[in-house]
Coordinates of C-alpha atoms and ligand atoms in Angstrom, one line a residue:
X23 CA 14.4 64.3 19.8
X24 CA 13.7 65.5 16.2
X25 CA 12.5 68.9 15.4
X26 CA 8.9 69.4 14.4
X27 CA 8.4 70.2 10.7
X28 CA 7.0 73.7 10.6
X29 CA 4.7 72.8 7.7
X30 CA 2.9 70.2 9.8
X31 CA 0.4 72.5 11.4
X32 CA -3.4 72.3 11.7
X33 CA -3.9 75.2 9.3
X34 CA -2.3 73.2 6.5
X35 CA -4.3 70.1 7.2
X36 CA -7.4 69.5 4.9
X37 CA -10.2 67.6 6.5
X38 CA -12.6 65.2 4.8
X39 CA -14.8 62.3 5.8
X40 CA -11.8 60.0 6.2
X41 CA -9.8 62.1 8.6
X42 CA -12.4 64.2 10.3
X43 CA -12.5 62.2 13.5
X44 CA -8.8 61.9 13.9
X45 CA -8.5 65.6 13.2
X46 CA -11.1 66.5 15.8
X47 CA -9.5 64.2 18.4
X48 CA -6.1 65.8 17.6
X49 CA -7.5 69.3 18.1
X50 CA -9.1 68.3 21.3
X51 CA -5.8 66.9 22.6
X52 CA -3.8 69.9 21.4
X53 CA -6.2 72.4 23.0
X54 CA -6.3 70.6 26.4
X55 CA -3.3 68.3 26.7
X56 CA -3.8 65.5 29.3
X57 CA -7.3 66.6 29.9
X58 CA -9.1 64.7 27.2
X59 CA -7.7 61.6 25.7
X60 CA -4.6 60.0 26.9
X61 CA -3.1 58.4 25.0
X62 CA -4.4 59.4 21.7
X63 CA -3.7 56.6 19.3
X64 CA -3.8 57.5 15.6
X65 CA -3.6 54.9 12.9
X66 CA -3.9 54.7 9.2
X67 CA -2.0 53.7 6.0
X68 CA 1.1 55.3 4.6
X69 CA 0.8 59.0 3.7
X70 CA -2.5 59.5 5.4
X71 CA -1.3 62.4 7.5
X72 CA -0.6 60.7 10.9
X73 CA 2.8 62.4 11.3
X74 CA 1.3 65.7 10.1
X75 CA -1.5 65.5 12.7
X76 CA 0.7 64.5 15.6
X77 CA 3.2 67.2 14.9
X78 CA 0.4 69.7 14.6
X79 CA -0.6 68.7 18.2
X80 CA 3.0 69.4 19.2
X81 CA 3.1 72.8 17.5
X82 CA -0.2 73.9 19.1
X83 CA 0.7 72.8 22.6
X84 CA 4.1 74.5 22.3
X85 CA 2.4 77.7 21.1
X86 CA 0.0 77.7 24.0
X87 CA 2.5 76.6 26.6
X88 CA 5.9 77.7 25.6
X89 CA 7.4 76.2 28.8
X90 CA 6.3 72.7 27.9
X91 CA 8.8 70.3 26.6
X92 CA 7.6 68.4 23.6
X93 CA 9.3 65.3 22.4
X94 CA 8.6 63.9 18.9
X95 CA 10.3 60.7 18.2
X96 CA 9.8 57.7 15.9
X97 CA 9.8 54.3 17.6
X98 CA 13.0 53.5 15.5
X99 CA 14.8 56.5 17.0
X100 CA 13.6 55.5 20.4
X101 CA 15.0 52.0 19.8
X102 CA 18.3 53.3 18.6
X103 CA 18.6 55.7 21.5
X104 CA 18.0 52.9 23.9
X105 CA 20.5 50.6 22.3
X106 CA 23.2 53.2 22.4
X107 CA 22.3 54.1 26.0
X108 CA 22.7 50.5 27.0
X109 CA 25.9 50.1 25.1
X110 CA 27.5 53.3 26.7
X111 CA 26.0 52.7 30.1
X112 CA 23.8 55.8 29.8
X113 CA 20.4 54.3 30.7
X114 CA 19.9 56.8 33.5
X115 CA 20.1 59.7 31.3
X116 CA 18.0 57.9 28.6
X117 CA 15.2 57.5 31.2
X118 CA 15.6 61.0 32.5
X119 CA 15.3 62.3 28.9
X120 CA 12.1 60.4 28.0
X121 CA 10.4 60.4 31.3
X122 CA 10.5 64.1 32.0
X123 CA 8.9 65.5 28.9
X124 CA 5.4 67.1 29.1
X125 CA 4.3 65.7 25.8
X126 CA 5.6 62.5 24.1
X127 CA 4.7 62.1 20.4
X128 CA 5.8 58.7 19.3
X129 CA 5.5 57.9 15.6
X130 CA 5.3 54.5 13.8
X131 CA 5.0 52.5 16.9
X132 CA 4.6 49.3 14.8
X133 CA 8.4 49.1 14.4
X134 CA 8.9 48.1 18.0
X135 CA 7.3 44.7 17.2
X136 CA 9.6 41.8 18.1
X137 CA 11.9 44.2 20.0
X138 CA 11.3 43.0 23.5
X139 CA 13.8 45.1 25.3
X140 CA 12.5 48.3 23.6
X141 CA 9.0 47.3 24.5
X142 CA 9.9 46.8 28.1
X143 CA 11.5 50.2 28.2
X144 CA 8.7 51.9 26.4
X145 CA 6.2 50.3 28.8
X146 CA 8.0 52.0 31.7
X147 CA 8.2 55.3 29.8
X148 CA 4.5 55.1 29.1
X149 CA 3.7 54.4 32.7
X150 CA 5.9 57.1 34.1
X151 CA 4.4 59.7 31.8
X152 CA 0.9 58.6 32.1
X153 CA 1.1 58.6 35.9
X154 CA 2.3 62.2 35.9
X155 CA -0.6 63.0 33.6
X156 CA 1.7 63.9 30.7
X157 CA 0.1 63.7 27.2
X158 CA 1.0 60.8 25.0
X159 CA 0.2 60.6 21.3
X160 CA 1.0 57.4 19.4
X161 CA 0.9 56.8 15.6
X162 CA 0.7 53.4 14.0
X163 CA 0.0 51.9 10.6
X164 CA -2.6 49.6 12.2
X165 CA -4.9 49.5 15.2
X166 CA -3.6 48.2 18.6
X167 CA -5.2 44.8 18.3
X168 CA -3.5 44.2 15.0
X169 CA -0.1 44.9 16.5
X170 CA 1.1 41.3 16.5
X171 CA 4.3 40.8 18.3
X172 CA 3.8 43.7 20.7
X173 CA 3.2 42.5 24.2
X174 CA -0.3 42.5 25.6
X175 CA 0.3 44.9 28.5
X176 CA 1.6 47.5 26.1
X177 CA -1.1 46.9 23.5
X178 CA -3.8 47.3 26.2
X179 CA -2.4 50.6 27.3
X180 CA -2.7 51.9 23.7
X181 CA -6.4 51.4 24.2
X182 CA -6.7 53.3 27.4
X183 CA -7.4 56.6 25.7
X184 CA -8.9 57.2 22.3
X185 CA -8.2 55.4 19.1
X186 CA -8.8 57.3 15.9
X187 CA -8.3 55.9 12.4
X188 CA -7.6 57.8 9.2
X189 CA -9.1 56.5 6.1
X190 CA -7.9 57.4 2.6
X191 CA -9.2 60.8 1.3
X192 CA -12.0 60.8 -1.2
X193 CA -11.8 62.7 -4.5
X194 CA -13.0 66.0 -3.2
X195 CA -10.6 65.9 -0.3
X196 CA -7.7 65.1 -2.6
X197 CA -8.6 68.0 -4.8
X198 CA -8.7 70.3 -1.8
X199 CA -5.4 69.0 -0.5
X200 CA -3.8 69.7 -3.9
X201 CA -5.3 73.2 -4.1
X202 CA -4.1 74.0 -0.6
X203 CA -0.7 72.8 -1.4
X204 CA -0.5 74.8 -4.7
X205 CA -1.7 77.9 -2.8
X206 CA 1.0 77.6 -0.2
X207 CA 3.5 77.3 -3.1
X208 CA 1.9 80.3 -4.7
X209 CA 1.1 78.3 -7.8
X210 CA -2.0 78.5 -10.0
X211 CA -3.6 75.1 -10.2
X212 CA -6.4 74.9 -12.7
X213 CA -9.3 72.8 -11.4
X214 CA -9.2 70.3 -14.3
X215 CA -5.6 69.6 -13.6
X216 CA -6.3 69.1 -9.9
X217 CA -9.1 66.8 -10.8
X218 CA -6.9 64.9 -13.2
X219 CA -4.2 64.4 -10.6
X220 CA -6.7 63.5 -7.8
X221 CA -8.5 60.9 -9.9
X222 CA -5.4 59.3 -11.3
X223 CA -3.0 59.2 -8.3
X224 CA -3.8 56.6 -5.6
X225 CA -5.1 57.7 -2.3
X226 CA -1.7 58.2 -0.7
X227 CA -1.4 62.0 0.0
X228 CA 2.4 61.9 -0.2
X229 CA 2.2 60.7 -3.8
X230 CA -0.4 63.3 -4.6
X231 CA 2.0 65.9 -3.4
X232 CA 4.9 64.3 -5.3
X233 CA 2.9 64.5 -8.5
X234 CA 2.1 68.1 -7.9
X235 CA 5.7 69.0 -7.2
X236 CA 6.8 67.2 -10.3
X237 CA 4.3 69.1 -12.4
X238 CA 5.1 72.4 -10.9
X239 CA 8.8 71.8 -11.4
X240 CA 8.3 70.8 -15.0
X241 CA 6.3 73.8 -16.0
X242 CA 8.7 76.2 -14.2
X243 CA 11.8 74.6 -15.6
X244 CA 10.4 74.6 -19.2
X245 CA 8.4 77.7 -18.9
X246 CA 5.4 75.8 -20.1
X247 CA 1.9 76.4 -19.0
X248 CA 0.5 74.2 -16.2
X249 CA -2.5 72.8 -18.1
X250 CA -4.3 69.5 -18.5
X251 CA -2.2 68.4 -21.5
X252 CA 1.1 69.0 -19.7
X253 CA -0.2 67.1 -16.7
X254 CA -1.2 64.1 -18.8
X255 CA 2.2 64.1 -20.4
X256 CA 4.3 64.7 -17.3
X257 CA 2.5 62.3 -15.0
X258 CA 2.1 59.5 -17.5
X259 CA 4.9 57.5 -16.0
X260 CA 3.7 57.8 -12.5
X261 CA 0.2 56.8 -13.5
X262 CA 1.4 53.8 -15.5
X263 CA 3.5 52.5 -12.7
X264 CA 0.5 52.5 -10.4
X265 CA -1.4 50.0 -12.4
X266 CA 1.3 47.5 -11.7
X267 CA 0.3 43.9 -11.4
X268 CA -0.2 42.3 -8.0
X269 CA 1.9 39.1 -7.6
X270 CA 1.5 36.2 -5.2
X271 CA 4.9 37.1 -3.7
X272 CA 3.8 40.7 -3.0
X273 CA 0.6 39.3 -1.4
X274 CA 2.7 36.9 0.8
X275 CA 4.9 39.7 1.8
X276 CA 2.1 42.0 2.8
X277 CA 0.3 39.3 4.7
X278 CA 3.4 38.2 6.5
X279 CA 4.1 41.8 7.5
X280 CA 0.5 42.3 8.6
X281 CA 0.5 39.3 10.9
X282 CA 4.1 39.6 12.1
X283 CA 5.1 36.4 10.4
X284 CA 8.0 35.5 8.1
X285 CA 7.2 35.0 4.4
X286 CA 8.7 31.5 4.7
X287 CA 6.1 30.7 7.4
X288 CA 3.2 31.7 5.1
X289 CA 4.5 29.5 2.3
X290 CA 5.5 26.5 4.5
X291 CA 3.5 23.4 5.2
X292 CA 3.1 24.3 8.9
X293 CA -0.5 24.2 10.0
X294 CA -0.4 25.9 13.3
X295 CA -3.4 28.1 14.0
X296 CA -1.4 31.3 14.1
X297 CA -0.4 30.7 10.5
X298 CA -3.4 29.1 8.9
X299 CA -5.6 32.2 9.1
X300 CA -3.1 34.6 7.6
X301 CA -2.3 32.0 4.9
X302 CA -6.0 31.7 4.1
X303 CA -6.2 35.5 3.7
X304 CA -3.2 35.4 1.5
X305 CA -4.7 32.7 -0.7
X306 CA -8.0 34.6 -0.9
X307 CA -6.2 37.7 -2.0
X308 CA -4.2 35.7 -4.5
X309 CA -7.4 34.4 -6.0
X310 CA -9.0 37.8 -6.3
X311 CA -6.1 40.0 -7.2
X312 CA -4.0 37.9 -9.5
X313 CA -4.8 35.7 -12.6
X314 CA -3.3 32.7 -11.0
X315 CA -5.3 29.5 -11.0
X316 CA -6.2 27.5 -7.9
X317 CA -3.6 24.8 -8.5
X318 CA -1.0 27.5 -9.2
X319 CA -1.9 29.3 -5.9
X320 CA -1.7 25.9 -4.1
X321 CA 1.8 25.3 -5.5
X322 CA 3.0 28.7 -4.2
X323 CA 1.6 28.0 -0.8
X324 CA 3.6 25.0 0.1
X325 CA 2.1 22.6 -2.3
X326 CA -1.6 22.7 -1.3
X327 CA -4.3 20.9 -3.2
X328 CA -6.5 23.2 -5.3
X329 CA -9.6 22.1 -3.2
X330 CA -7.8 23.4 -0.1
X331 CA -7.2 26.7 -1.8
X332 CA -10.9 26.9 -2.8
X333 CA -12.0 26.0 0.7
X334 CA -9.9 28.9 2.1
X335 CA -11.2 31.4 -0.5
X336 CA -14.8 30.4 0.3
X337 CA -14.2 30.6 4.0
X338 CA -12.8 34.1 3.8
X339 CA -15.5 35.2 1.4
X340 CA -18.1 34.1 3.8
X341 CA -16.4 35.5 6.9
X342 CA -15.9 38.8 5.2
X343 CA -19.7 39.3 5.0
X344 CA -20.2 39.4 8.8
X345 CA -16.7 40.3 10.2
X346 CA -16.2 44.1 9.9
X347 CA -12.6 44.0 11.0
X348 CA -11.8 41.3 8.5
X349 CA -13.5 43.3 5.8
X350 CA -11.5 46.4 6.7
X351 CA -8.3 44.5 6.8
X352 CA -9.0 43.0 3.3
X353 CA -9.8 46.4 1.9
X354 CA -6.6 47.8 3.4
X355 CA -4.4 45.0 2.0
X356 CA -6.1 45.2 -1.4
X357 CA -5.6 48.9 -1.5
X358 CA -1.9 48.8 -0.5
X359 CA -1.3 46.0 -2.9
X360 CA -3.0 47.3 -6.0
X361 CA -2.9 51.0 -5.2
Ligands
ADP23 P1 1.8 59.4 7.4 O1 2.6 59.8 8.7 O2 0.4 59.0 7.8 O3 2.5 58.4 6.6 P2 2.3 62.1 6.7 O4 1.7 62.8 7.8 O5 3.7 62.0 6.6 O6 1.6 60.7 6.5 O7 1.7 62.8 5.4 C1 2.3 62.7 4.1 C2 2.2 64.0 3.4 O8 0.9 64.3 3.0 C3 2.7 65.1 4.3 O9 3.4 66.1 3.5 C4 1.4 65.8 4.8 O10 1.6 67.1 5.0 C5 0.5 65.5 3.6 N1 -0.9 65.3 4.1 C6 -1.5 64.2 4.5 N2 -2.8 64.3 4.8 C7 -3.0 65.6 4.6 C8 -4.2 66.4 4.7 N3 -5.4 65.9 5.1 N4 -4.1 67.7 4.4 C9 -2.9 68.3 4.0 N5 -1.8 67.6 3.8 C10 -1.8 66.3 4.1
MG24 MG1 4.4 59.1 9.3

């Protein structure tokens, strides 16, 4: 399994309203592995700190129990390991390796969607570890019930312990993250510059860091002062890119991904239930996030009549008011599309 990143410790993690709960849950698990929540299931968008938190759990457990074996692995690595083990007839050692750890941290579990053999193997790994009361921590870009194409028995196990989401940081948290980061790089970051970055870079923390790194590199390479004017100039390109236009294609792609469908299925004439709802959501987003007219949207969704598009838009609009999950999903899609 991969090494833990030494930077991903609790001390370097800034908390705010969006991640407080996930952070507290992670601390609880780190302090008392297998005694609190098992599994701990963390979910949230890209760059929200899931990997950071799960590795922080690993570091803490390791520090408190040096004899514990901790395995951090992405679900892709798990899949590749398994494929290789099958090919070279090494399944016994594969199982031995994953079923004897004290703590299994498995990242980006959404990537085992559609991989039946991997799911089967992971199911048994999960059971073996859980029965021996070994701690499991799972990270995902979405909650278990939205993991389309992952078999039910596995999905339901993901709900056995505690599920904690991470929402995007607010402005104050973003500023605090930047200041913490600058501090650890021994850089002076004026408050107005931190505020400028935080309010102009989308919520993704990784991009926030990227902007800071670029700014620091620029001023150290040119010997210039790290001030607001430099920041505006250096980050202009990044900021312009962010206001990119949302297209119907990007909406179709995001919705297909979200529901485990192919883009062609969303665009096709097929009216099976599994596809109609995702398609209605996609048409709804197309209406709200692009300039496209109803007939144009209809055309791009398999030649639908504009009244059909309108009906979908109204339906989702209405459903959104009472359906919290749908509302959250729409917010998430909107953010990732236009962020
Ligand atoms: P995810 O796994 O959710 O995509 P990561 O854990 O890889 O996100 O986080 C992306 C980057 O942002 C990492 O460098 C991480 O250290 C940093 N980061 C994210 N959230 C925080 C936070 N709350 N405090 C400090 N750093 C953070
Ligand atoms: Mg990650």
